[in-house]
Amino acid sequence: MFSVELTKKKAIIDGLQYFDLNRSCRCGQAFRWNEHGEGFLGVAGDKAAILAQSGSRLEINPSSAADIDFWINYLDLNSDYTQMLCELNKDERLNVCLTCSSGIRIFKQEPFETLISFIISANNNVKRISGSIAKLAALCGEKLRFGDIDYHAFPEPEAIAGLSIAELEACGLGYRAPYILDTAKRIAEGYDLNALKHISLEAARKELTEFKGVGPKVADCVLLFSLGHTDAFPVDVWMGRAITELFFNGVKPQKTEVESVIKSLGQYSGIAQQYIFHYARLMRLGKK
DNA sequence: ACCCAGGGTGACG
DNA sequence: CGTCACCATGGG
């Protein structure tokens, strides 16, 4: 599948297929990856890494040498996308998306971090979302060092739960501040997000939308990006446009018609969603 | 000044 | 059940 070569502190992965670091880091699934030299510097939880790709070769430079397996799992490199892509490519309407978006992998993120991040994402844009998360981490995330790089871990639920509304608003969270506070308190009190991995998509959705600031779209992002539900299908403004163009010849469909299309995409519809989303933004569908 | 951004809430019918 | 004004904030 792929080989791993370990040096003192780095790992060289070779023989990768269907992996595009640049697209995966920029596609809007995670908000703590930034360009760094030839690659990307990212933070997940309390871990950081510098990643650089050249063809089928990926260099992983982790903040701790013990985290190589963590990053291989985070990047979902152990999954074989061959069969899934083959499955999705049977739908001709997806061909153009899969071509333009090839190599995007769904990162396996931590549920609480993902939940907070996507509550922030509501009616917001990627640049501002990233900025707010960075400010939140700087405010109450553990301060850590990676070589000569200072960074902050994503805050623990208890840390966010201890903030005031004013402190949260200072992170640029606007009207979402009380949602973030309430959610952090619930998790700090012991709500187990990981349990949602093992129940049905519908039941998990219902649970998540009980959190303030979490509607169907945010719930599906959390389910897809952190809870292993590959058939969760977030529909935002871009997806609405893309579905209208790709599946309904530009005529806005009914809600039930959209649901029918999603169902037809099968158990990997969420992965397809990511490819379609990237395609829609790339093509600026619905804009000049 | 207006519109938009990986939408959700609450009120109203 | 569906619709819709409103919600903070910053960039285009």
Coordinates of C-alpha atoms (C1' of nucleotides) in Angstrom, one line a residue:
Chain A
M1 CA 0.0 0.0 0.0
F2 CA 2.6 2.5 1.1
S3 CA 6.0 2.3 2.8
V4 CA 7.1 4.2 6.0
E5 CA 10.8 5.1 6.5
L6 CA 11.6 6.4 9.9
T7 CA 14.6 8.7 10.6
K8 CA 15.5 10.3 13.9
K9 CA 12.4 12.5 14.2
K10 CA 10.7 12.3 10.8
A11 CA 8.8 9.8 8.7
I12 CA 8.9 9.5 5.0
I13 CA 5.8 7.9 3.5
D14 CA 6.2 6.7 0.0
G15 CA 3.9 5.0 -2.6
L16 CA 0.8 7.1 -1.7
Q17 CA -2.2 7.0 -4.0
Y18 CA -5.1 9.4 -4.0
F19 CA -3.5 11.8 -1.6
D20 CA -3.2 15.5 -2.2
L21 CA -1.9 17.4 0.8
N22 CA -2.6 20.8 -0.6
R23 CA -6.2 20.1 -1.4
S24 CA -6.8 18.2 1.8
C25 CA -5.5 21.0 3.9
R26 CA -7.4 23.8 2.0
C27 CA -10.7 22.1 1.4
G28 CA -12.4 23.5 4.5
Q29 CA -12.6 20.4 6.6
A30 CA -10.1 21.6 9.1
F31 CA -9.1 25.2 10.1
R32 CA -5.7 24.9 11.7
W33 CA -3.5 24.0 8.7
N34 CA -1.4 26.8 7.2
E35 CA 1.2 27.0 4.5
H36 CA 4.7 26.6 5.9
G37 CA 7.7 26.6 3.6
E38 CA 7.0 24.0 0.9
G39 CA 4.3 22.3 2.9
F40 CA 1.8 22.9 5.8
L41 CA 2.1 23.4 9.5
G42 CA -1.0 22.1 11.3
V43 CA -2.3 21.6 14.8
A44 CA -4.7 18.8 15.9
G45 CA -5.6 18.7 19.5
D46 CA -2.3 19.2 21.3
K47 CA -0.2 17.9 18.5
A48 CA 1.5 19.7 15.7
A49 CA 3.2 18.6 12.5
I50 CA 4.9 20.0 9.4
L51 CA 3.9 18.0 6.3
A52 CA 5.4 18.3 2.8
Q53 CA 4.4 16.3 -0.2
S54 CA 6.3 15.6 -3.4
G55 CA 4.4 13.3 -5.8
S56 CA 3.6 10.0 -4.0
R57 CA 6.0 10.9 -1.2
L58 CA 5.0 12.6 2.1
E59 CA 7.3 13.8 4.7
I60 CA 5.8 14.0 8.3
N61 CA 7.7 16.1 10.8
P62 CA 5.8 15.7 14.0
S63 CA 6.1 17.7 17.2
S64 CA 6.7 14.4 19.0
A65 CA 8.4 11.5 17.4
A66 CA 5.9 9.2 19.0
D67 CA 3.1 10.7 17.0
I68 CA 3.8 9.2 13.6
D69 CA 1.0 6.7 13.8
F70 CA -1.3 9.4 15.1
W71 CA -0.7 11.5 12.0
I72 CA -1.0 8.5 9.6
N73 CA -4.3 7.8 11.1
Y74 CA -5.4 11.5 11.2
L75 CA -4.6 11.8 7.5
D76 CA -6.6 8.6 6.9
L77 CA -3.7 7.1 4.9
N78 CA -4.6 3.6 5.9
S79 CA -7.9 3.8 4.0
D80 CA -7.8 2.5 0.5
Y81 CA -9.7 5.0 -1.6
T82 CA -9.5 3.0 -4.8
Q83 CA -12.7 1.0 -4.4
M84 CA -14.7 4.0 -3.1
L85 CA -13.6 6.2 -5.9
C86 CA -14.5 3.5 -8.4
E87 CA -17.9 3.3 -6.7
L88 CA -18.5 7.0 -6.9
N89 CA -17.2 7.3 -10.5
K90 CA -20.1 5.1 -11.6
D91 CA -22.2 8.2 -11.3
E92 CA -21.2 10.1 -14.4
R93 CA -22.4 13.4 -12.9
L94 CA -19.6 13.1 -10.4
N95 CA -16.8 12.5 -12.9
V96 CA -16.0 16.1 -13.3
C97 CA -15.9 16.6 -9.5
L98 CA -13.7 13.6 -8.9
T99 CA -11.2 14.7 -11.6
C100 CA -10.9 18.3 -10.2
S101 CA -10.8 17.2 -6.6
S102 CA -8.7 14.1 -6.8
G103 CA -6.6 13.4 -3.7
I104 CA -8.8 15.0 -1.0
R105 CA -8.8 12.8 2.1
I106 CA -11.2 13.3 5.0
F107 CA -9.1 13.9 8.0
K108 CA -10.0 12.0 11.2
Q109 CA -10.5 14.9 13.6
E110 CA -11.3 15.0 17.3
P111 CA -15.0 15.4 18.0
F112 CA -15.1 18.3 20.5
E113 CA -12.6 20.4 18.4
T114 CA -14.7 19.7 15.3
L115 CA -18.0 20.5 17.0
I116 CA -16.7 23.9 18.3
S117 CA -15.1 24.6 15.0
F118 CA -18.2 24.0 13.0
I119 CA -20.5 25.9 15.4
I120 CA -18.2 28.8 14.6
S121 CA -18.5 28.1 10.9
A122 CA -22.2 29.0 10.7
N123 CA -22.8 31.9 8.4
N124 CA -19.1 32.6 8.4
N125 CA -16.1 32.3 6.0
V126 CA -13.0 30.1 6.2
K127 CA -10.6 32.9 6.9
R128 CA -12.6 34.3 9.8
I129 CA -13.3 30.8 11.2
S130 CA -9.6 30.0 11.2
G131 CA -8.9 33.4 12.8
S132 CA -11.4 32.8 15.6
I133 CA -10.1 29.3 16.4
A134 CA -6.6 30.6 16.5
K135 CA -7.6 33.4 19.0
L136 CA -9.6 30.9 21.1
A137 CA -6.6 28.6 21.2
A138 CA -4.3 31.4 22.1
L139 CA -6.7 32.5 24.8
C140 CA -7.1 29.2 26.7
G141 CA -5.3 26.4 24.9
E142 CA -2.2 24.9 26.4
K143 CA 0.9 26.8 25.2
L144 CA 3.3 24.4 23.6
R145 CA 6.6 24.4 21.7
F146 CA 7.6 22.6 18.5
G147 CA 11.2 23.2 17.8
D148 CA 11.4 27.0 17.5
I149 CA 7.7 27.2 16.8
D150 CA 5.2 28.3 19.5
Y151 CA 1.7 27.0 19.2
H152 CA -1.4 26.4 21.3
A153 CA -3.3 23.2 21.7
F154 CA -7.0 23.2 20.9
P155 CA -8.6 24.1 24.3
E156 CA -10.0 21.5 26.6
P157 CA -13.8 21.7 27.1
E158 CA -13.2 22.8 30.7
A159 CA -11.0 25.7 29.5
I160 CA -13.7 27.1 27.2
A161 CA -16.4 26.4 29.7
G162 CA -14.5 28.7 32.1
L163 CA -14.5 31.7 29.8
S164 CA -16.9 34.6 29.9
I165 CA -19.2 35.6 27.0
A166 CA -17.1 38.8 26.6
E167 CA -13.8 36.8 26.3
L168 CA -15.4 34.6 23.7
E169 CA -16.8 37.6 21.8
A170 CA -13.2 39.0 21.8
C171 CA -12.3 36.0 19.6
G172 CA -14.6 37.3 16.9
L173 CA -17.3 34.8 17.6
G174 CA -20.2 37.3 17.6
Y175 CA -23.6 35.9 18.3
R176 CA -22.1 32.3 18.4
A177 CA -20.4 33.0 21.8
P178 CA -23.2 31.7 24.0
Y179 CA -23.5 28.6 21.7
I180 CA -19.8 27.8 22.2
L181 CA -20.0 28.4 25.9
D182 CA -23.1 26.2 26.4
T183 CA -21.6 23.4 24.2
A184 CA -18.3 23.4 26.1
K185 CA -20.2 23.2 29.4
R186 CA -22.2 20.2 28.3
I187 CA -19.1 18.4 27.1
A188 CA -17.2 19.3 30.3
E189 CA -20.0 17.9 32.3
G190 CA -19.4 14.6 30.7
Y191 CA -21.4 14.3 27.5
D192 CA -19.7 11.6 25.4
L193 CA -19.5 12.6 21.8
N194 CA -17.6 9.5 20.9
A195 CA -20.7 7.4 21.6
L196 CA -22.2 8.9 18.5
K197 CA -19.7 6.9 16.4
H198 CA -21.6 3.7 17.2
I199 CA -25.2 4.7 16.6
S200 CA -27.1 5.4 13.4
L201 CA -26.6 8.5 11.3
E202 CA -30.2 9.7 12.0
A203 CA -29.9 9.1 15.8
A204 CA -26.5 10.8 16.0
R205 CA -27.9 13.8 14.0
K206 CA -30.7 14.1 16.4
E207 CA -28.4 14.1 19.3
L208 CA -26.0 16.7 17.9
T209 CA -28.8 19.1 16.9
E210 CA -29.7 19.3 20.6
F211 CA -26.6 21.4 21.0
K212 CA -27.3 25.1 20.7
G213 CA -25.9 26.5 17.4
V214 CA -26.0 23.0 15.8
G215 CA -28.4 22.5 12.9
P216 CA -28.4 19.8 10.3
K217 CA -25.4 21.2 8.3
V218 CA -23.1 21.6 11.3
A219 CA -24.2 18.2 12.7
D220 CA -23.3 16.5 9.4
C221 CA -19.9 18.2 9.3
V222 CA -19.1 16.8 12.8
L223 CA -20.5 13.4 11.9
L224 CA -18.4 13.3 8.7
F225 CA -15.2 14.9 9.9
S226 CA -14.9 13.4 13.4
L227 CA -17.4 10.6 14.0
G228 CA -16.7 8.2 11.1
H229 CA -20.1 8.6 9.4
T230 CA -19.0 8.6 5.8
D231 CA -22.6 9.0 4.6
A232 CA -23.2 12.3 6.5
F233 CA -23.7 14.9 3.8
P234 CA -23.4 18.6 4.9
V235 CA -25.4 20.9 2.6
D236 CA -24.2 24.5 2.7
V237 CA -24.7 27.4 0.2
W238 CA -22.0 26.0 -2.1
M239 CA -23.5 22.5 -2.0
G240 CA -26.9 23.8 -2.8
R241 CA -25.5 25.5 -5.9
A242 CA -23.5 22.5 -6.9
I243 CA -26.4 20.0 -6.6
T244 CA -28.6 22.4 -8.6
E245 CA -26.0 22.6 -11.4
L246 CA -24.8 19.0 -11.5
F247 CA -28.1 17.1 -10.9
F248 CA -30.9 19.4 -11.8
N249 CA -29.7 21.3 -14.9
G250 CA -29.7 24.6 -13.0
V251 CA -33.3 24.3 -11.8
K252 CA -33.5 24.6 -8.1
P253 CA -34.8 21.2 -6.7
Q254 CA -37.2 20.4 -3.9
K255 CA -35.8 19.4 -0.6
T256 CA -37.0 15.8 -1.0
E257 CA -35.3 15.7 -4.5
V258 CA -32.0 16.7 -2.9
E259 CA -32.4 14.0 -0.2
S260 CA -33.1 11.5 -3.0
V261 CA -29.9 12.4 -4.8
I262 CA -27.8 12.1 -1.6
K263 CA -29.3 8.7 -0.8
S264 CA -28.4 7.6 -4.4
L265 CA -24.8 8.3 -3.7
G266 CA -24.6 5.5 -1.2
Q267 CA -22.5 4.8 1.9
Y268 CA -19.7 7.1 0.8
S269 CA -21.9 10.1 -0.1
G270 CA -20.0 12.2 2.5
I271 CA -16.7 11.7 0.7
A272 CA -18.4 12.6 -2.5
Q273 CA -19.8 15.7 -0.8
Q274 CA -16.2 16.8 -0.1
Y275 CA -15.2 16.4 -3.7
I276 CA -18.3 18.2 -4.9
F277 CA -17.7 21.1 -2.4
H278 CA -14.2 21.5 -3.7
Y279 CA -15.4 21.5 -7.3
A280 CA -18.1 24.1 -6.6
R281 CA -15.7 26.5 -4.9
L282 CA -13.0 25.9 -7.6
M283 CA -15.5 26.7 -10.3
R284 CA -17.1 29.5 -8.3
L285 CA -20.5 28.0 -9.1
G286 CA -23.3 30.5 -9.1
K287 CA -21.0 33.5 -9.1
K288 CA -19.9 35.6 -12.0
Chain B
dA1 C1' -23.3 51.4 1.2
dC2 C1' -24.4 46.5 0.1
dC3 C1' -23.5 41.6 -0.2
dC4 C1' -21.5 37.4 1.2
dA5 C1' -19.6 33.7 4.2
dG6 C1' -19.1 25.5 5.0
dG7 C1' -26.4 28.4 9.0
dG8 C1' -29.2 28.4 13.2
dT9 C1' -32.9 30.2 16.1
dG10 C1' -37.2 31.6 17.3
dA11 C1' -41.7 33.3 15.8
dC12 C1' -45.4 32.8 13.1
dG13 C1' -48.7 30.4 10.1
Chain C
dC1 C1' -44.5 20.7 8.8
dG2 C1' -42.5 25.4 6.0
dT3 C1' -41.1 30.2 5.8
dC4 C1' -38.5 34.2 7.2
dA5 C1' -36.2 38.2 9.8
dC6 C1' -32.5 38.4 12.4
dC7 C1' -28.2 37.4 14.1
dA8 C1' -21.9 39.6 14.8
dT9 C1' -18.1 40.3 12.0
dG10 C1' -14.8 41.4 8.4
dG11 C1' -13.6 41.2 3.4
dG12 C1' -14.9 42.1 -1.4

